[in-house]
């Protein structure tokens, strides 16, 4: 016997319960479930973002190690845990870093950093913070939050200890900076390799700007966003547990080359903290440009900031190899012998010509 669904009792029952509102909810749910694989719109139709997995890292932290086949490399005291990657433990004199092995050739991008800073230290008895990098060189340990000084590229610092203020207090001098800063503090620095980070002044002489970010010992997630699009560098944060981005700073006219590396690092001294990275997610931004902007936004080969004079790099001369030195000496001798022979020939001809004139 044929069964007609529309005339059956259960169909009539579910048809009455089904409404346009329910259909909208199901459609919205399906769109949300599928949105993780496609682009997401950013900024009122101005850009779309695409997750770049070769530059991203999240649990269960596959592709992290010390070998050449890994996408991410650990350095120093950094170690992989089940729920996070710990750059430094809450112990004195530790240093660790995490670096992407793949250079980034994106023109416009956004890096979302999920991190946590916590420890046993009380107020102003903890340190030193962590840094997020986009630099020419990678895996280079040093004094700047665990990375090399005089780096080439971009550094974003989450500084948790006020060195300048404490030094002034130790000298029994009143601390009176031009602009009062409350720590923890986020600051930004662009370097072409000629500038040193001033630890004693918490990087104040070379910073492009910054903001206060109370990020220690919080019971909810903390996030930081670094967005670079159309020569604009923007820093935003979500540190209040409200799942809302809050502006930190925006710097126009920032020129960063392509082909640099992303990384994050941390260091502890006499004071310490746990510095953990939960995830790093890089998105490619597709941004519309006018023909005039296309001409202005050409690739650069050295980091710079408009209206900010960076000292020029003094590149030391490389020592000559043995082969190069031999070739230089050899060709110099050949040229000298050739010049002498030509000189002798010309001199003899001149003398012969002179004798013909007298006779």
Coordinates of C-alpha atoms in Angstrom, one line a residue:
X1 CA 0.0 0.0 0.0
X2 CA 1.4 3.4 -1.0
X3 CA 2.0 5.8 1.9
X4 CA 1.6 9.6 1.4
X5 CA 3.8 11.5 3.9
X6 CA 1.8 14.7 3.7
X7 CA -1.4 12.8 4.8
X8 CA 0.2 10.9 7.6
X9 CA -0.4 12.0 11.2
X10 CA 3.3 12.3 12.2
X11 CA 4.1 14.5 9.3
X12 CA 1.2 16.9 10.2
X13 CA 2.5 16.9 13.8
X14 CA 6.1 17.9 12.9
X15 CA 4.9 20.3 10.2
X16 CA 3.0 22.2 12.9
X17 CA 6.1 22.3 15.1
X18 CA 8.4 23.4 12.3
X19 CA 8.6 27.2 11.7
X20 CA 10.6 29.7 9.7
X21 CA 12.5 30.6 12.9
X22 CA 13.6 27.0 13.4
X23 CA 14.7 26.9 9.8
X24 CA 16.8 30.0 10.2
X25 CA 18.4 28.5 13.3
X26 CA 19.3 25.3 11.5
X27 CA 20.7 27.3 8.6
X28 CA 22.8 29.5 10.9
X29 CA 24.1 26.5 12.7
X30 CA 25.2 24.9 9.4
X31 CA 26.9 28.1 8.3
X32 CA 28.8 28.3 11.6
X33 CA 29.9 24.7 11.4
X34 CA 31.2 25.2 7.9
X35 CA 32.8 28.6 8.5
X36 CA 36.0 27.0 9.9
X37 CA 37.0 25.9 6.4
X38 CA 36.4 29.1 4.5
X39 CA 37.3 32.7 4.7
X40 CA 36.0 35.0 7.4
X41 CA 35.2 38.6 6.8
X42 CA 37.1 41.3 8.6
X43 CA 36.2 44.9 8.9
X44 CA 32.9 45.7 7.2
X45 CA 33.7 44.2 3.8
X46 CA 37.2 45.5 3.6
X47 CA 39.1 42.2 4.0
X48 CA 38.7 38.4 4.3
X49 CA 41.1 36.2 6.3
X50 CA 42.3 32.7 5.6
X51 CA 44.0 30.5 8.1
X52 CA 47.6 29.6 7.1
X53 CA 48.3 26.3 8.7
X54 CA 52.0 26.3 7.9
X55 CA 52.4 29.4 10.1
X56 CA 49.9 28.3 12.8
X57 CA 50.2 26.2 15.9
X58 CA 47.5 24.7 18.3
X59 CA 46.8 21.6 20.3
X60 CA 47.9 18.8 20.1
X61 CA 51.0 20.6 18.9
X62 CA 52.0 18.4 16.0
X63 CA 54.9 19.5 14.0
X64 CA 56.9 20.9 17.0
X65 CA 60.4 19.6 17.6
X66 CA 64.1 20.2 16.9
X67 CA 64.4 18.4 13.6
X68 CA 64.4 19.9 10.1
X69 CA 61.1 18.2 9.3
X70 CA 59.2 20.2 12.0
X71 CA 57.3 23.3 11.2
X72 CA 58.1 24.8 14.6
X73 CA 61.4 24.6 16.5
X74 CA 62.0 24.8 20.2
X75 CA 65.0 26.5 21.7
X76 CA 66.5 26.8 25.2
X77 CA 64.2 25.8 28.1
X78 CA 61.0 25.7 26.1
X79 CA 59.0 22.5 26.3
X80 CA 55.8 21.0 24.9
X81 CA 53.1 20.2 27.4
X82 CA 49.6 18.7 26.8
X83 CA 47.7 22.0 27.1
X84 CA 50.4 24.6 26.2
X85 CA 54.0 25.2 25.2
X86 CA 56.0 26.6 28.1
X87 CA 58.6 29.0 27.0
X88 CA 60.1 29.4 30.6
X89 CA 59.1 27.9 33.9
X90 CA 58.6 29.9 37.1
X91 CA 62.3 29.6 37.8
X92 CA 65.3 32.0 37.8
X93 CA 67.6 32.4 34.8
X94 CA 65.6 30.5 32.2
X95 CA 65.3 31.3 28.5
X96 CA 63.2 29.7 25.8
X97 CA 61.7 30.3 22.4
X98 CA 59.5 28.9 19.7
X99 CA 60.1 29.6 16.1
X100 CA 58.3 28.9 12.8
X101 CA 60.6 27.2 10.3
X102 CA 58.7 28.5 7.3
X103 CA 59.3 32.1 6.1
X104 CA 56.2 34.1 5.6
X105 CA 55.7 35.8 2.2
X106 CA 52.2 37.1 2.9
X107 CA 51.6 40.8 2.0
X108 CA 48.9 41.4 4.6
X109 CA 48.4 39.2 7.7
X110 CA 47.0 38.9 11.2
X111 CA 48.6 36.9 14.0
X112 CA 46.4 35.8 16.9
X113 CA 48.3 34.8 20.0
X114 CA 46.7 32.9 22.9
X115 CA 49.0 33.1 25.9
X116 CA 49.1 32.9 29.7
X117 CA 51.5 34.5 32.1
X118 CA 51.3 33.3 35.7
X119 CA 53.5 32.5 38.7
X120 CA 54.0 32.7 42.5
X121 CA 55.5 36.1 42.5
X122 CA 53.6 38.9 44.2
X123 CA 53.2 42.5 42.9
X124 CA 56.4 43.7 41.1
X125 CA 58.2 40.5 42.1
X126 CA 57.9 38.7 38.8
X127 CA 59.3 38.9 35.3
X128 CA 60.3 39.4 32.7
X129 CA 57.6 38.9 30.1
X130 CA 57.4 37.5 26.6
X131 CA 57.9 38.8 23.0
X132 CA 56.3 38.0 19.7
X133 CA 58.6 38.3 16.7
X134 CA 58.5 38.8 12.9
X135 CA 62.2 38.9 12.1
X136 CA 64.8 38.2 9.4
X137 CA 66.8 35.8 11.7
X138 CA 65.4 33.0 13.8
X139 CA 66.7 30.8 16.7
X140 CA 69.2 33.4 17.8
X141 CA 69.2 33.5 21.7
X142 CA 70.0 36.9 23.3
X143 CA 69.1 39.4 26.0
X144 CA 65.9 40.9 24.5
X145 CA 63.2 38.6 26.0
X146 CA 65.3 35.6 25.0
X147 CA 66.1 36.8 21.5
X148 CA 69.1 38.6 19.9
X149 CA 69.6 42.3 20.3
X150 CA 69.8 44.5 17.1
X151 CA 67.3 42.3 15.4
X152 CA 65.9 43.1 11.9
X153 CA 62.1 43.2 11.8
X154 CA 59.2 43.6 14.3
X155 CA 59.1 42.9 18.0
X156 CA 56.0 43.1 20.2
X157 CA 56.8 42.9 23.9
X158 CA 54.6 42.0 26.8
X159 CA 56.7 43.4 29.5
X160 CA 55.7 42.5 33.1
X161 CA 58.5 44.2 35.1
X162 CA 59.1 48.0 35.3
X163 CA 62.9 48.2 35.3
X164 CA 63.2 51.9 34.9
X165 CA 60.9 52.6 37.8
X166 CA 62.6 50.2 40.1
X167 CA 66.0 51.5 39.3
X168 CA 64.9 55.0 40.2
X169 CA 63.5 53.8 43.4
X170 CA 66.7 52.0 44.3
X171 CA 68.6 55.2 43.7
X172 CA 66.1 57.0 46.0
X173 CA 65.1 59.3 43.1
X174 CA 61.6 60.2 42.3
X175 CA 60.4 58.4 39.2
X176 CA 58.9 60.9 36.8
X177 CA 58.7 59.7 33.3
X178 CA 57.3 61.8 30.5
X179 CA 54.3 59.5 30.2
X180 CA 53.4 57.3 33.2
X181 CA 53.3 53.7 32.2
X182 CA 51.5 51.0 34.3
X183 CA 52.9 47.4 34.0
X184 CA 52.4 44.9 32.6
X185 CA 52.9 46.9 29.4
X186 CA 52.7 46.1 25.7
X187 CA 55.1 47.9 23.4
X188 CA 56.2 47.7 19.8
X189 CA 59.6 48.2 18.1
X190 CA 60.6 48.1 14.5
X191 CA 64.3 47.7 13.9
X192 CA 66.6 47.6 10.9
X193 CA 69.4 46.0 12.9
X194 CA 71.0 49.3 14.0
X195 CA 69.1 49.8 17.3
X196 CA 69.6 48.2 20.7
X197 CA 66.7 47.5 23.1
X198 CA 67.2 49.5 26.2
X199 CA 66.4 47.2 29.1
X200 CA 67.1 49.8 31.8
X201 CA 64.3 52.0 30.3
X202 CA 62.0 49.2 29.3
X203 CA 62.5 49.9 25.6
X204 CA 61.1 53.4 25.9
X205 CA 63.7 55.2 23.6
X206 CA 62.8 52.9 20.6
X207 CA 59.1 52.1 21.1
X208 CA 56.5 53.1 18.5
X209 CA 53.8 53.1 21.2
X210 CA 52.1 50.8 23.7
X211 CA 49.4 50.3 26.3
X212 CA 48.8 48.8 29.7
X213 CA 47.8 45.2 29.7
X214 CA 47.0 43.5 33.1
X215 CA 47.6 39.9 32.0
X216 CA 49.2 38.1 35.0
X217 CA 47.5 35.4 37.0
X218 CA 44.1 35.7 35.3
X219 CA 41.5 32.9 35.5
X220 CA 40.3 33.4 31.9
X221 CA 42.0 33.3 28.5
X222 CA 44.2 36.2 27.3
X223 CA 44.7 37.0 23.6
X224 CA 46.8 39.4 21.6
X225 CA 46.3 40.3 17.9
X226 CA 49.0 41.7 15.6
X227 CA 47.5 42.9 12.3
X228 CA 49.6 44.2 9.4
X229 CA 47.6 45.4 6.4
X230 CA 48.2 48.2 3.9
X231 CA 51.3 49.4 5.8
X232 CA 49.2 49.8 9.0
X233 CA 50.3 47.9 12.2
X234 CA 47.5 47.4 14.7
X235 CA 47.7 45.7 18.1
X236 CA 44.6 44.6 19.8
X237 CA 44.0 42.5 22.9
X238 CA 41.3 40.4 24.6
X239 CA 42.3 40.3 28.3
X240 CA 39.1 41.1 30.1
X241 CA 37.3 37.8 29.7
X242 CA 34.6 39.5 27.6
X243 CA 35.6 37.9 24.2
X244 CA 35.9 41.4 22.8
X245 CA 38.9 43.0 21.1
X246 CA 40.2 46.2 22.6
X247 CA 42.6 48.6 20.8
X248 CA 46.1 48.9 22.1
X249 CA 47.9 50.9 19.4
X250 CA 47.9 51.6 15.7
X251 CA 50.9 52.8 13.7
X252 CA 50.6 53.9 10.1
X253 CA 53.5 53.8 7.6
X254 CA 55.2 50.6 8.8
X255 CA 57.1 48.9 6.1
X256 CA 58.0 45.2 6.7
X257 CA 59.7 43.0 4.1
X258 CA 58.3 39.6 3.2
X259 CA 60.1 36.4 3.9
X260 CA 60.7 36.9 7.6
X261 CA 60.0 34.4 10.4
X262 CA 57.4 34.3 13.2
X263 CA 58.4 33.4 16.7
X264 CA 57.9 34.0 20.4
X265 CA 60.4 34.0 23.2
X266 CA 60.8 34.7 26.9
X267 CA 63.4 35.1 29.6
X268 CA 63.7 35.2 33.4
X269 CA 66.3 36.7 35.6
X270 CA 66.3 37.1 39.3
X271 CA 62.5 37.3 39.0
X272 CA 60.5 34.7 37.1
X273 CA 57.1 33.6 35.8
X274 CA 55.5 30.8 33.8
X275 CA 55.3 32.1 30.2
X276 CA 52.9 29.8 28.2
X277 CA 51.7 29.9 24.6
X278 CA 48.5 28.0 24.0
X279 CA 48.1 28.8 20.2
X280 CA 49.4 30.9 17.4
X281 CA 47.1 31.4 14.4
X282 CA 48.2 33.3 11.3
X283 CA 45.6 34.5 8.8
X284 CA 46.2 35.9 5.4
X285 CA 44.2 39.1 4.8
X286 CA 42.9 39.8 1.3
X287 CA 42.7 43.6 1.2
X288 CA 41.5 45.7 -1.7
X289 CA 44.0 48.4 -3.0
X290 CA 43.6 51.2 -5.4
X291 CA 46.1 51.5 -8.3
X292 CA 47.8 54.4 -6.4
X293 CA 48.1 52.2 -3.3
X294 CA 49.6 49.4 -5.3
X295 CA 52.4 51.7 -6.4
X296 CA 53.0 52.9 -2.9
X297 CA 52.9 49.5 -1.3
X298 CA 55.7 47.9 -3.2
X299 CA 58.0 45.3 -1.5
X300 CA 60.8 46.7 0.7
X301 CA 64.0 45.0 1.7
X302 CA 64.6 46.6 5.1
X303 CA 62.1 47.4 7.9
X304 CA 61.3 51.1 8.3
X305 CA 58.6 53.4 9.6
X306 CA 57.5 56.6 7.8
X307 CA 58.5 59.8 9.6
X308 CA 60.9 57.9 11.8
X309 CA 64.6 58.1 11.0
X310 CA 66.4 54.8 11.8
X311 CA 70.2 54.8 11.8
X312 CA 71.7 53.3 8.6
X313 CA 73.2 49.9 8.9
X314 CA 77.0 49.7 8.7
X315 CA 77.8 46.4 7.0
X316 CA 81.3 45.2 7.9
X317 CA 83.5 44.0 5.0
X318 CA 83.7 40.3 4.8
X319 CA 87.3 38.8 4.9
X320 CA 88.5 37.6 1.6
X321 CA 88.9 33.9 1.0
X322 CA 92.3 32.4 0.0
X323 CA 91.2 31.8 -3.6
X324 CA 89.9 35.4 -4.0
X325 CA 93.1 36.8 -2.5
X326 CA 95.2 34.6 -4.9
X327 CA 93.2 35.8 -7.9
X328 CA 93.5 39.4 -7.0
X329 CA 97.3 39.1 -6.5
X330 CA 97.7 37.1 -9.7
X331 CA 95.7 39.5 -12.0
X332 CA 97.4 42.4 -10.3
X333 CA 100.8 41.0 -11.3
X334 CA 99.6 40.2 -14.8
X335 CA 98.3 43.7 -15.3
X336 CA 101.6 45.1 -13.9
X337 CA 103.7 43.0 -16.3
X338 CA 101.4 43.9 -19.2
X339 CA 101.7 47.6 -18.4
X340 CA 105.5 47.4 -18.1
X341 CA 105.8 45.7 -21.5
X342 CA 103.5 48.2 -23.2
X343 CA 105.6 51.0 -21.6
X344 CA 108.9 49.6 -22.8
X345 CA 107.5 49.2 -26.4
X346 CA 106.2 52.7 -26.4
X347 CA 109.5 54.0 -25.0
X348 CA 111.5 52.2 -27.7
X349 CA 109.3 53.5 -30.5
X350 CA 109.6 57.0 -29.1
X351 CA 113.4 56.8 -29.0
X352 CA 113.5 55.4 -32.6
X353 CA 111.3 58.2 -33.8
X354 CA 113.5 60.8 -32.1
X355 CA 116.7 59.4 -33.8
X356 CA 115.0 59.6 -37.2
X357 CA 114.2 63.3 -36.6
X358 CA 117.9 64.1 -35.9
X359 CA 119.3 62.2 -38.8

